[in-house]
mmCIF file of C-alpha atoms in Angstrom:
data_model
loop_
_atom_site.group_PDB
_atom_site.id
_atom_site.type_symbol
_atom_site.label_atom_id
_atom_site.label_comp_id
_atom_site.label_asym_id
_atom_site.label_seq_id
_atom_site.Cartn_x
_atom_site.Cartn_y
_atom_site.Cartn_z
ATOM 1 C CA UNK A 1 -18.790 28.901 -15.863
ATOM 2 C CA UNK A 2 -15.899 26.637 -16.897
ATOM 3 C CA UNK A 3 -16.684 23.113 -17.886
ATOM 4 C CA UNK A 4 -16.065 20.678 -15.210
ATOM 5 C CA UNK A 5 -12.961 18.305 -15.328
ATOM 6 C CA UNK A 6 -11.480 19.896 -18.409
ATOM 7 C CA UNK A 7 -7.860 19.097 -19.180
ATOM 8 C CA UNK A 8 -5.916 19.860 -22.393
ATOM 9 C CA UNK A 9 -5.359 16.373 -24.012
ATOM 10 C CA UNK A 10 -2.161 15.585 -25.871
ATOM 11 C CA UNK A 11 -2.506 15.368 -29.570
ATOM 12 C CA UNK A 12 -3.317 11.891 -30.938
ATOM 13 C CA UNK A 13 -0.338 11.945 -33.182
ATOM 14 C CA UNK A 14 1.912 12.733 -30.239
ATOM 15 C CA UNK A 15 0.514 9.863 -28.208
ATOM 16 C CA UNK A 16 0.925 7.473 -31.247
ATOM 17 C CA UNK A 17 4.489 8.613 -31.671
ATOM 18 C CA UNK A 18 5.340 8.011 -28.052
ATOM 19 C CA UNK A 19 3.858 4.515 -28.310
ATOM 20 C CA UNK A 20 3.017 4.583 -24.547
ATOM 21 C CA UNK A 21 1.635 1.417 -23.268
ATOM 22 C CA UNK A 22 -1.436 1.218 -21.176
ATOM 23 C CA UNK A 23 -2.526 -0.672 -18.106
ATOM 24 C CA UNK A 24 -5.180 -2.997 -19.755
ATOM 25 C CA UNK A 25 -6.738 -4.246 -16.512
ATOM 26 C CA UNK A 26 -7.261 -0.651 -15.193
ATOM 27 C CA UNK A 27 -8.605 0.449 -18.512
ATOM 28 C CA UNK A 28 -11.082 -2.320 -18.497
ATOM 29 C CA UNK A 29 -12.107 -1.596 -14.845
ATOM 30 C CA UNK A 30 -12.748 2.090 -14.934
ATOM 31 C CA UNK A 31 -15.645 3.413 -13.109
ATOM 32 C CA UNK A 32 -17.434 5.921 -15.419
ATOM 33 C CA UNK A 33 -16.534 8.807 -12.992
ATOM 34 C CA UNK A 34 -12.877 8.262 -13.741
ATOM 35 C CA UNK A 35 -13.237 9.001 -17.462
ATOM 36 C CA UNK A 36 -11.785 12.530 -17.223
ATOM 37 C CA UNK A 37 -8.649 10.961 -15.702
ATOM 38 C CA UNK A 38 -8.272 8.209 -18.177
ATOM 39 C CA UNK A 39 -5.218 9.557 -19.858
ATOM 40 C CA UNK A 40 -3.287 9.621 -16.605
ATOM 41 C CA UNK A 41 -4.516 6.297 -15.260
ATOM 42 C CA UNK A 42 -3.491 4.647 -18.575
ATOM 43 C CA UNK A 43 0.133 5.965 -18.349
ATOM 44 C CA UNK A 44 2.250 3.280 -17.032
ATOM 45 C CA UNK A 45 4.619 5.869 -15.479
ATOM 46 C CA UNK A 46 1.905 7.451 -13.213
ATOM 47 C CA UNK A 47 1.845 6.244 -9.612
ATOM 48 C CA UNK A 48 -0.495 8.785 -8.160
ATOM 49 C CA UNK A 49 -3.220 11.191 -9.156
ATOM 50 C CA UNK A 50 -4.297 14.086 -6.818
ATOM 51 C CA UNK A 51 -7.144 16.480 -6.897
ATOM 52 C CA UNK A 52 -6.750 19.295 -4.428
ATOM 53 C CA UNK A 53 -10.211 20.742 -4.234
ATOM 54 C CA UNK A 54 -10.920 23.072 -7.044
ATOM 55 C CA UNK A 55 -7.366 24.434 -7.097
ATOM 56 C CA UNK A 56 -5.796 21.799 -9.270
ATOM 57 C CA UNK A 57 -5.055 18.277 -10.645
ATOM 58 C CA UNK A 58 -1.605 16.867 -9.971
ATOM 59 C CA UNK A 59 -0.008 13.788 -11.395
ATOM 60 C CA UNK A 60 3.025 11.945 -10.129
ATOM 61 C CA UNK A 61 5.150 9.992 -12.690
ATOM 62 C CA UNK A 62 7.744 8.867 -10.125
ATOM 63 C CA UNK A 63 9.588 12.198 -9.689
ATOM 64 C CA UNK A 64 7.039 14.070 -7.606
ATOM 65 C CA UNK A 65 3.626 15.581 -8.205
ATOM 66 C CA UNK A 66 3.363 18.101 -10.946
ATOM 67 C CA UNK A 67 0.271 20.215 -11.843
ATOM 68 C CA UNK A 68 -1.842 19.518 -14.909
ATOM 69 C CA UNK A 69 -2.397 22.749 -16.810
ATOM 70 C CA UNK A 70 -5.754 23.783 -18.156
ATOM 71 C CA UNK A 71 -7.585 21.627 -15.630
ATOM 72 C CA UNK A 72 -10.864 22.987 -14.357
ATOM 73 C CA UNK A 73 -13.489 21.788 -11.845
ATOM 74 C CA UNK A 74 -15.866 23.352 -9.337
ATOM 75 C CA UNK A 75 -15.943 22.519 -5.630
ATOM 76 C CA UNK A 76 -19.323 20.761 -6.191
ATOM 77 C CA UNK A 77 -17.809 18.690 -9.108
ATOM 78 C CA UNK A 78 -14.948 17.441 -6.998
ATOM 79 C CA UNK A 79 -17.169 16.664 -3.997
ATOM 80 C CA UNK A 80 -19.556 14.671 -6.346
ATOM 81 C CA UNK A 81 -16.741 12.813 -7.829
ATOM 82 C CA UNK A 82 -15.506 11.803 -4.308
ATOM 83 C CA UNK A 83 -18.976 10.581 -3.388
ATOM 84 C CA UNK A 84 -19.280 8.573 -6.534
ATOM 85 C CA UNK A 85 -15.873 7.000 -6.273
ATOM 86 C CA UNK A 86 -16.171 6.139 -2.626
ATOM 87 C CA UNK A 87 -19.641 4.653 -3.381
ATOM 88 C CA UNK A 88 -18.102 2.518 -6.209
ATOM 89 C CA UNK A 89 -15.771 1.130 -3.644
ATOM 90 C CA UNK A 90 -18.731 -0.019 -1.488
ATOM 91 C CA UNK A 91 -18.321 2.673 1.248
ATOM 92 C CA UNK A 92 -20.066 5.922 2.019
ATOM 93 C CA UNK A 93 -18.668 9.367 2.565
ATOM 94 C CA UNK A 94 -20.650 12.301 3.856
ATOM 95 C CA UNK A 95 -20.437 14.899 6.623
ATOM 96 C CA UNK A 96 -20.672 12.243 9.360
ATOM 97 C CA UNK A 97 -17.813 10.271 7.761
ATOM 98 C CA UNK A 98 -15.784 12.813 5.840
ATOM 99 C CA UNK A 99 -12.623 10.794 5.293
ATOM 100 C CA UNK A 100 -12.817 7.337 3.570
ATOM 101 C CA UNK A 101 -10.384 5.020 1.844
ATOM 102 C CA UNK A 102 -11.429 2.324 -0.776
ATOM 103 C CA UNK A 103 -10.148 0.040 -3.341
ATOM 104 C CA UNK A 104 -11.778 -0.060 -6.801
ATOM 105 C CA UNK A 105 -11.544 -2.788 -9.351
ATOM 106 C CA UNK A 106 -8.250 -2.824 -11.150
ATOM 107 C CA UNK A 107 -6.415 -2.149 -7.987
ATOM 108 C CA UNK A 108 -6.883 1.614 -7.812
ATOM 109 C CA UNK A 109 -6.900 2.886 -4.196
ATOM 110 C CA UNK A 110 -8.868 6.042 -3.636
ATOM 111 C CA UNK A 111 -8.831 8.272 -0.455
ATOM 112 C CA UNK A 112 -11.156 11.237 -0.159
ATOM 113 C CA UNK A 113 -11.538 13.945 2.491
ATOM 114 C CA UNK A 114 -14.526 16.341 2.402
ATOM 115 C CA UNK A 115 -14.452 19.938 3.664
ATOM 116 C CA UNK A 116 -14.391 21.347 6.209
ATOM 117 C CA UNK A 117 -11.794 18.698 7.198
ATOM 118 C CA UNK A 118 -10.089 19.495 3.905
ATOM 119 C CA UNK A 119 -10.103 23.223 4.287
ATOM 120 C CA UNK A 120 -9.304 24.069 0.640
ATOM 121 C CA UNK A 121 -12.118 21.835 -0.706
ATOM 122 C CA UNK A 122 -12.621 18.155 -1.265
ATOM 123 C CA UNK A 123 -9.295 16.307 -1.678
ATOM 124 C CA UNK A 124 -9.042 13.144 -3.517
ATOM 125 C CA UNK A 125 -5.858 10.863 -3.784
ATOM 126 C CA UNK A 126 -5.663 7.924 -6.142
ATOM 127 C CA UNK A 127 -3.000 5.352 -5.933
ATOM 128 C CA UNK A 128 -2.308 3.564 -9.166
ATOM 129 C CA UNK A 129 -0.681 0.136 -9.047
ATOM 130 C CA UNK A 130 2.545 0.075 -11.109
ATOM 131 C CA UNK A 131 2.383 -3.694 -11.709
ATOM 132 C CA UNK A 132 -0.421 -6.107 -12.351
ATOM 133 C CA UNK A 133 1.496 -8.904 -10.425
ATOM 134 C CA UNK A 134 4.912 -7.661 -9.304
ATOM 135 C CA UNK A 135 7.830 -10.281 -9.374
ATOM 136 C CA UNK A 136 11.239 -10.120 -7.983
ATOM 137 C CA UNK A 137 12.639 -10.440 -11.556
ATOM 138 C CA UNK A 138 10.726 -7.226 -12.572
ATOM 139 C CA UNK A 139 11.762 -5.261 -9.621
ATOM 140 C CA UNK A 140 15.322 -6.128 -10.072
ATOM 141 C CA UNK A 141 15.154 -5.142 -13.729
ATOM 142 C CA UNK A 142 13.796 -1.795 -12.636
ATOM 143 C CA UNK A 143 16.757 -1.242 -10.199
ATOM 144 C CA UNK A 144 15.158 -1.833 -6.913
ATOM 145 C CA UNK A 145 18.112 -4.150 -5.841
ATOM 146 C CA UNK A 146 21.092 -5.808 -7.218
ATOM 147 C CA UNK A 147 21.906 -9.506 -7.964
ATOM 148 C CA UNK A 148 23.464 -10.047 -4.504
ATOM 149 C CA UNK A 149 20.547 -8.597 -2.704
ATOM 150 C CA UNK A 150 18.196 -10.794 -4.851
ATOM 151 C CA UNK A 151 19.978 -13.858 -3.704
ATOM 152 C CA UNK A 152 19.402 -12.711 0.014
ATOM 153 C CA UNK A 153 15.787 -12.086 -0.735
ATOM 154 C CA UNK A 154 15.230 -15.558 -2.164
ATOM 155 C CA UNK A 155 16.897 -17.049 0.754
ATOM 156 C CA UNK A 156 14.715 -15.186 3.260
ATOM 157 C CA UNK A 157 11.632 -16.643 1.433
ATOM 158 C CA UNK A 158 13.091 -20.009 1.186
ATOM 159 C CA UNK A 159 13.959 -20.107 4.881
ATOM 160 C CA UNK A 160 10.492 -18.833 5.775
ATOM 161 C CA UNK A 161 11.879 -15.812 7.667
ATOM 162 C CA UNK A 162 9.182 -13.477 9.219
ATOM 163 C CA UNK A 163 9.645 -10.322 7.283
ATOM 164 C CA UNK A 164 8.861 -6.679 8.115
ATOM 165 C CA UNK A 165 9.067 -4.362 4.997
ATOM 166 C CA UNK A 166 9.460 -0.669 6.037
ATOM 167 C CA UNK A 167 9.594 2.575 4.226
ATOM 168 C CA UNK A 168 7.866 6.029 3.667
ATOM 169 C CA UNK A 169 4.497 6.259 1.780
ATOM 170 C CA UNK A 170 4.964 5.481 -1.791
ATOM 171 C CA UNK A 171 8.419 3.856 -1.371
ATOM 172 C CA UNK A 172 7.295 0.464 -2.709
ATOM 173 C CA UNK A 173 6.676 -1.432 0.505
ATOM 174 C CA UNK A 174 3.461 -3.164 -0.877
ATOM 175 C CA UNK A 175 5.040 -3.885 -4.232
ATOM 176 C CA UNK A 176 8.098 -5.541 -2.799
ATOM 177 C CA UNK A 177 6.130 -7.596 -0.247
ATOM 178 C CA UNK A 178 3.707 -8.850 -3.035
ATOM 179 C CA UNK A 179 6.876 -9.907 -5.133
ATOM 180 C CA UNK A 180 8.424 -11.721 -2.226
ATOM 181 C CA UNK A 181 5.095 -13.593 -1.361
ATOM 182 C CA UNK A 182 4.729 -14.496 -5.137
ATOM 183 C CA UNK A 183 7.995 -16.426 -4.921
ATOM 184 C CA UNK A 184 6.771 -18.603 -2.110
ATOM 185 C CA UNK A 185 6.050 -22.277 -3.029
ATOM 186 C CA UNK A 186 2.683 -22.737 -4.651
ATOM 187 C CA UNK A 187 1.747 -25.329 -2.157
ATOM 188 C CA UNK A 188 1.717 -22.725 0.654
ATOM 189 C CA UNK A 189 -1.449 -20.968 1.652
ATOM 190 C CA UNK A 190 -1.153 -17.183 2.000
ATOM 191 C CA UNK A 191 -3.621 -15.239 3.988
ATOM 192 C CA UNK A 192 -3.337 -11.422 3.846
ATOM 193 C CA UNK A 193 -5.121 -9.021 5.959
ATOM 194 C CA UNK A 194 -5.430 -5.267 5.021
ATOM 195 C CA UNK A 195 -7.426 -2.185 5.737
ATOM 196 C CA UNK A 196 -7.868 -1.668 2.090
ATOM 197 C CA UNK A 197 -6.742 -4.662 -0.072
ATOM 198 C CA UNK A 198 -3.810 -3.657 -2.219
ATOM 199 C CA UNK A 199 -1.460 -6.752 -2.214
ATOM 200 C CA UNK A 200 -1.768 -8.254 -5.714
ATOM 201 C CA UNK A 201 0.163 -11.600 -5.531
ATOM 202 C CA UNK A 202 0.738 -13.942 -8.421
ATOM 203 C CA UNK A 203 0.211 -16.982 -6.252
ATOM 204 C CA UNK A 204 -2.553 -19.745 -6.689
ATOM 205 C CA UNK A 205 -3.414 -20.024 -3.023
ATOM 206 C CA UNK A 206 -3.951 -16.432 -1.765
ATOM 207 C CA UNK A 207 -6.737 -15.423 0.449
ATOM 208 C CA UNK A 208 -7.498 -11.772 0.950
ATOM 209 C CA UNK A 209 -9.244 -10.348 4.071
ATOM 210 C CA UNK A 210 -10.249 -6.666 4.062
ATOM 211 C CA UNK A 211 -11.408 -4.659 7.090
ATOM 212 C CA UNK A 212 -14.854 -3.202 7.037
ATOM 213 C CA UNK A 213 -16.035 0.058 8.457
ATOM 214 C CA UNK A 214 -19.027 0.127 10.768
ATOM 215 C CA UNK A 215 -22.459 1.212 9.196
ATOM 216 C CA UNK A 216 -24.262 4.359 10.043
ATOM 217 C CA UNK A 217 -25.696 2.656 13.051
ATOM 218 C CA UNK A 218 -22.050 1.889 14.293
ATOM 219 C CA UNK A 219 -22.566 -1.975 13.677
ATOM 220 C CA UNK A 220 -20.866 -4.533 11.405
ATOM 221 C CA UNK A 221 -17.318 -3.177 11.604
ATOM 222 C CA UNK A 222 -14.346 -5.550 11.421
ATOM 223 C CA UNK A 223 -10.986 -4.077 12.197
ATOM 224 C CA UNK A 224 -7.423 -5.509 11.433
ATOM 225 C CA UNK A 225 -7.009 -6.937 14.957
ATOM 226 C CA UNK A 226 -10.205 -9.037 14.687
ATOM 227 C CA UNK A 227 -9.258 -10.153 11.251
ATOM 228 C CA UNK A 228 -5.856 -11.347 12.378
ATOM 229 C CA UNK A 229 -7.585 -13.512 14.946
ATOM 230 C CA UNK A 230 -9.921 -14.841 12.251
ATOM 231 C CA UNK A 231 -7.034 -15.453 9.904
ATOM 232 C CA UNK A 232 -5.342 -17.808 12.479
ATOM 233 C CA UNK A 233 -8.329 -20.134 12.136
ATOM 234 C CA UNK A 234 -7.827 -20.382 8.467
ATOM 235 C CA UNK A 235 -4.611 -22.465 8.778
ATOM 236 C CA UNK A 236 -2.323 -20.020 6.937
ATOM 237 C CA UNK A 237 1.223 -21.146 5.948
ATOM 238 C CA UNK A 238 2.067 -17.377 5.664
ATOM 239 C CA UNK A 239 0.134 -14.819 7.637
ATOM 240 C CA UNK A 240 0.556 -11.253 6.287
ATOM 241 C CA UNK A 241 -0.755 -7.879 7.636
ATOM 242 C CA UNK A 242 -0.521 -5.397 4.703
ATOM 243 C CA UNK A 243 0.272 -2.435 7.104
ATOM 244 C CA UNK A 244 0.660 -2.325 10.770
ATOM 245 C CA UNK A 245 -0.700 0.871 12.089
ATOM 246 C CA UNK A 246 -2.428 0.106 15.436
ATOM 247 C CA UNK A 247 -3.444 -2.536 17.939
ATOM 248 C CA UNK A 248 -3.265 -5.213 15.362
ATOM 249 C CA UNK A 249 0.553 -5.295 15.845
ATOM 250 C CA UNK A 250 -0.076 -7.205 19.114
ATOM 251 C CA UNK A 251 -2.030 -9.968 17.324
ATOM 252 C CA UNK A 252 0.470 -10.118 14.490
ATOM 253 C CA UNK A 253 3.458 -10.452 16.858
ATOM 254 C CA UNK A 254 1.581 -13.062 18.894
ATOM 255 C CA UNK A 255 0.754 -15.075 15.740
ATOM 256 C CA UNK A 256 4.324 -15.042 14.451
ATOM 257 C CA UNK A 257 5.566 -16.105 17.920
ATOM 258 C CA UNK A 258 3.404 -19.283 17.903
ATOM 259 C CA UNK A 259 4.942 -21.167 14.892
ATOM 260 C CA UNK A 260 3.586 -19.205 11.920
ATOM 261 C CA UNK A 261 7.013 -18.869 10.013
ATOM 262 C CA UNK A 262 7.063 -16.981 6.726
ATOM 263 C CA UNK A 263 4.758 -14.267 7.745
ATOM 264 C CA UNK A 264 5.143 -10.521 7.015
ATOM 265 C CA UNK A 265 3.913 -7.150 7.471
ATOM 266 C CA UNK A 266 4.680 -3.524 6.433
ATOM 267 C CA UNK A 267 5.363 -0.513 8.420
ATOM 268 C CA UNK A 268 5.766 3.229 7.834
ATOM 269 C CA UNK A 269 9.221 4.350 8.646
ATOM 270 C CA UNK A 270 11.696 6.759 7.183
ATOM 271 C CA UNK A 271 14.729 4.619 7.746
ATOM 272 C CA UNK A 272 15.974 1.484 9.583
ATOM 273 C CA UNK A 273 16.972 3.582 12.538
ATOM 274 C CA UNK A 274 13.356 4.948 12.877
ATOM 275 C CA UNK A 275 11.783 1.466 13.038
ATOM 276 C CA UNK A 276 12.210 0.917 16.756
ATOM 277 C CA UNK A 277 10.556 4.333 17.561
ATOM 278 C CA UNK A 278 7.666 3.608 15.150
ATOM 279 C CA UNK A 279 7.092 0.153 16.711
ATOM 280 C CA UNK A 280 7.111 1.493 20.147
ATOM 281 C CA UNK A 281 4.617 4.066 19.259
ATOM 282 C CA UNK A 282 2.279 1.313 17.853
ATOM 283 C CA UNK A 283 3.152 -0.756 20.974
ATOM 284 C CA UNK A 284 1.523 1.931 23.151
ATOM 285 C CA UNK A 285 -1.751 1.432 21.107
ATOM 286 C CA UNK A 286 -1.450 -2.362 21.660
ATOM 287 C CA UNK A 287 -0.778 -2.037 25.471
ATOM 288 C CA UNK A 288 2.804 -3.140 25.035
ATOM 289 C CA UNK A 289 5.567 -1.294 26.993
ATOM 290 C CA UNK A 290 8.862 -0.823 25.299
ATOM 291 C CA UNK A 291 10.515 -3.784 26.845
ATOM 292 C CA UNK A 292 7.788 -6.120 26.238
ATOM 293 C CA UNK A 293 7.477 -4.975 22.668
ATOM 294 C CA UNK A 294 11.212 -5.449 22.163
ATOM 295 C CA UNK A 295 11.150 -9.114 23.261
ATOM 296 C CA UNK A 296 8.070 -9.748 21.085
ATOM 297 C CA UNK A 297 9.460 -8.165 17.985
ATOM 298 C CA UNK A 298 12.986 -9.959 18.428
ATOM 299 C CA UNK A 299 11.234 -13.264 18.829
ATOM 300 C CA UNK A 300 8.677 -12.753 15.922
ATOM 301 C CA UNK A 301 10.573 -10.849 13.263
ATOM 302 C CA UNK A 302 13.530 -12.229 11.608
ATOM 303 C CA UNK A 303 14.439 -9.688 9.002
ATOM 304 C CA UNK A 304 13.549 -5.905 8.377
ATOM 305 C CA UNK A 305 13.808 -4.795 4.766
ATOM 306 C CA UNK A 306 13.786 -0.983 4.234
ATOM 307 C CA UNK A 307 12.842 0.581 0.809
ATOM 308 C CA UNK A 308 13.229 4.179 -0.259
ATOM 309 C CA UNK A 309 12.096 6.212 -3.153
ATOM 310 C CA UNK A 310 15.024 8.396 -4.390
ATOM 311 C CA UNK A 311 14.937 11.771 -5.976
ATOM 312 C CA UNK A 312 14.890 10.253 -9.514
ATOM 313 C CA UNK A 313 11.754 8.387 -8.575
ATOM 314 C CA UNK A 314 13.248 4.888 -8.472
ATOM 315 C CA UNK A 315 12.241 2.735 -5.704
ATOM 316 C CA UNK A 316 15.411 1.096 -4.098
ATOM 317 C CA UNK A 317 16.076 -1.413 -1.306
ATOM 318 C CA UNK A 318 18.035 0.680 1.041
ATOM 319 C CA UNK A 319 18.910 -1.500 3.874
ATOM 320 C CA UNK A 320 18.409 -4.923 5.577
ATOM 321 C CA UNK A 321 18.631 -5.366 9.380
ATOM 322 C CA UNK A 322 17.549 -7.612 12.226
ATOM 323 C CA UNK A 323 15.757 -6.696 15.479
ATOM 324 C CA UNK A 324 18.027 -6.947 18.534
ATOM 325 C CA UNK A 325 17.857 -5.842 22.184
ATOM 326 C CA UNK A 326 20.030 -2.864 23.108
ATOM 327 C CA UNK A 327 21.797 -2.662 26.438
ATOM 328 C CA UNK A 328 18.643 -1.330 28.223
ATOM 329 C CA UNK A 329 16.502 -4.162 26.820
ATOM 330 C CA UNK A 330 14.734 -1.994 24.263
ATOM 331 C CA UNK A 331 14.387 -2.538 20.583
ATOM 332 C CA UNK A 332 17.165 -1.720 18.038
ATOM 333 C CA UNK A 333 17.686 -2.688 14.512
ATOM 334 C CA UNK A 334 21.084 -4.005 13.666
ATOM 335 C CA UNK A 335 21.899 -3.236 9.928
ATOM 336 C CA UNK A 336 23.553 -6.017 8.101
ATOM 337 C CA UNK A 337 26.014 -5.418 5.330
#
């Protein structure tokens, strides 16, 4: 029997020669179960770590996931790891709830799926934060946008535009949104609402609300739509929904249409042109027909900022647009130069 979670380590001399910095906060916050993955979680270039059942460990350093040679684990080992990590995040995973998402201390986001839903064995995905507290300066230095675009972003924040940040998974939506919010005046109160809290904002008045799953008896759950309503009672200067993915879209649009300037949200979309279709799909879940949705979005959202992850692994701001009504009264995004 192979030893569980065995990976060929790099030689100590090679690591010293590379002088690779580590993520101190993550290193301090490891759960003991993450020890076999420590080398990869410390690497500042790593954005994601994947365990695909017993078939392999994969690490993404920004240019796509690559397998880690010499890695070994049994199906039982991987399942046990999933149970332990989900438990460390305060949730429970078993055959009755086989797919769960949690946030661990240090900002790690862990998603796990048990078999038979994951047909090749337990699948674990770990999202590693690239920045402790992202700033617009840091993102500009990394090539996400140029000086001219930076001026526009600063202006959006100063004018309290309601922003929708869009992009594919891993494109940098949350990172950019956090940086934008960090540049808001320190006197403003920011309330963020997320399914799993990921927004790490360098701002002195940031209140985080995180959704909660129901317990085994089906009680105690708080979804994003309910949390948006609760947040409105907290007198936010900026109301933010980390990711719109369902009926909470209705509450967010309603809130931003009633004087809550400077709000924001993120949305999965492959391009600016795809944003209307994505919003219309969510509108169905929120009981909004395409025409009602279009009017709500045009009134509530001032600017759509789209980010992409290019083949070289660099996250870039790919486009900026504004919601408009097309000739049929449906939603369209007018891209600005």
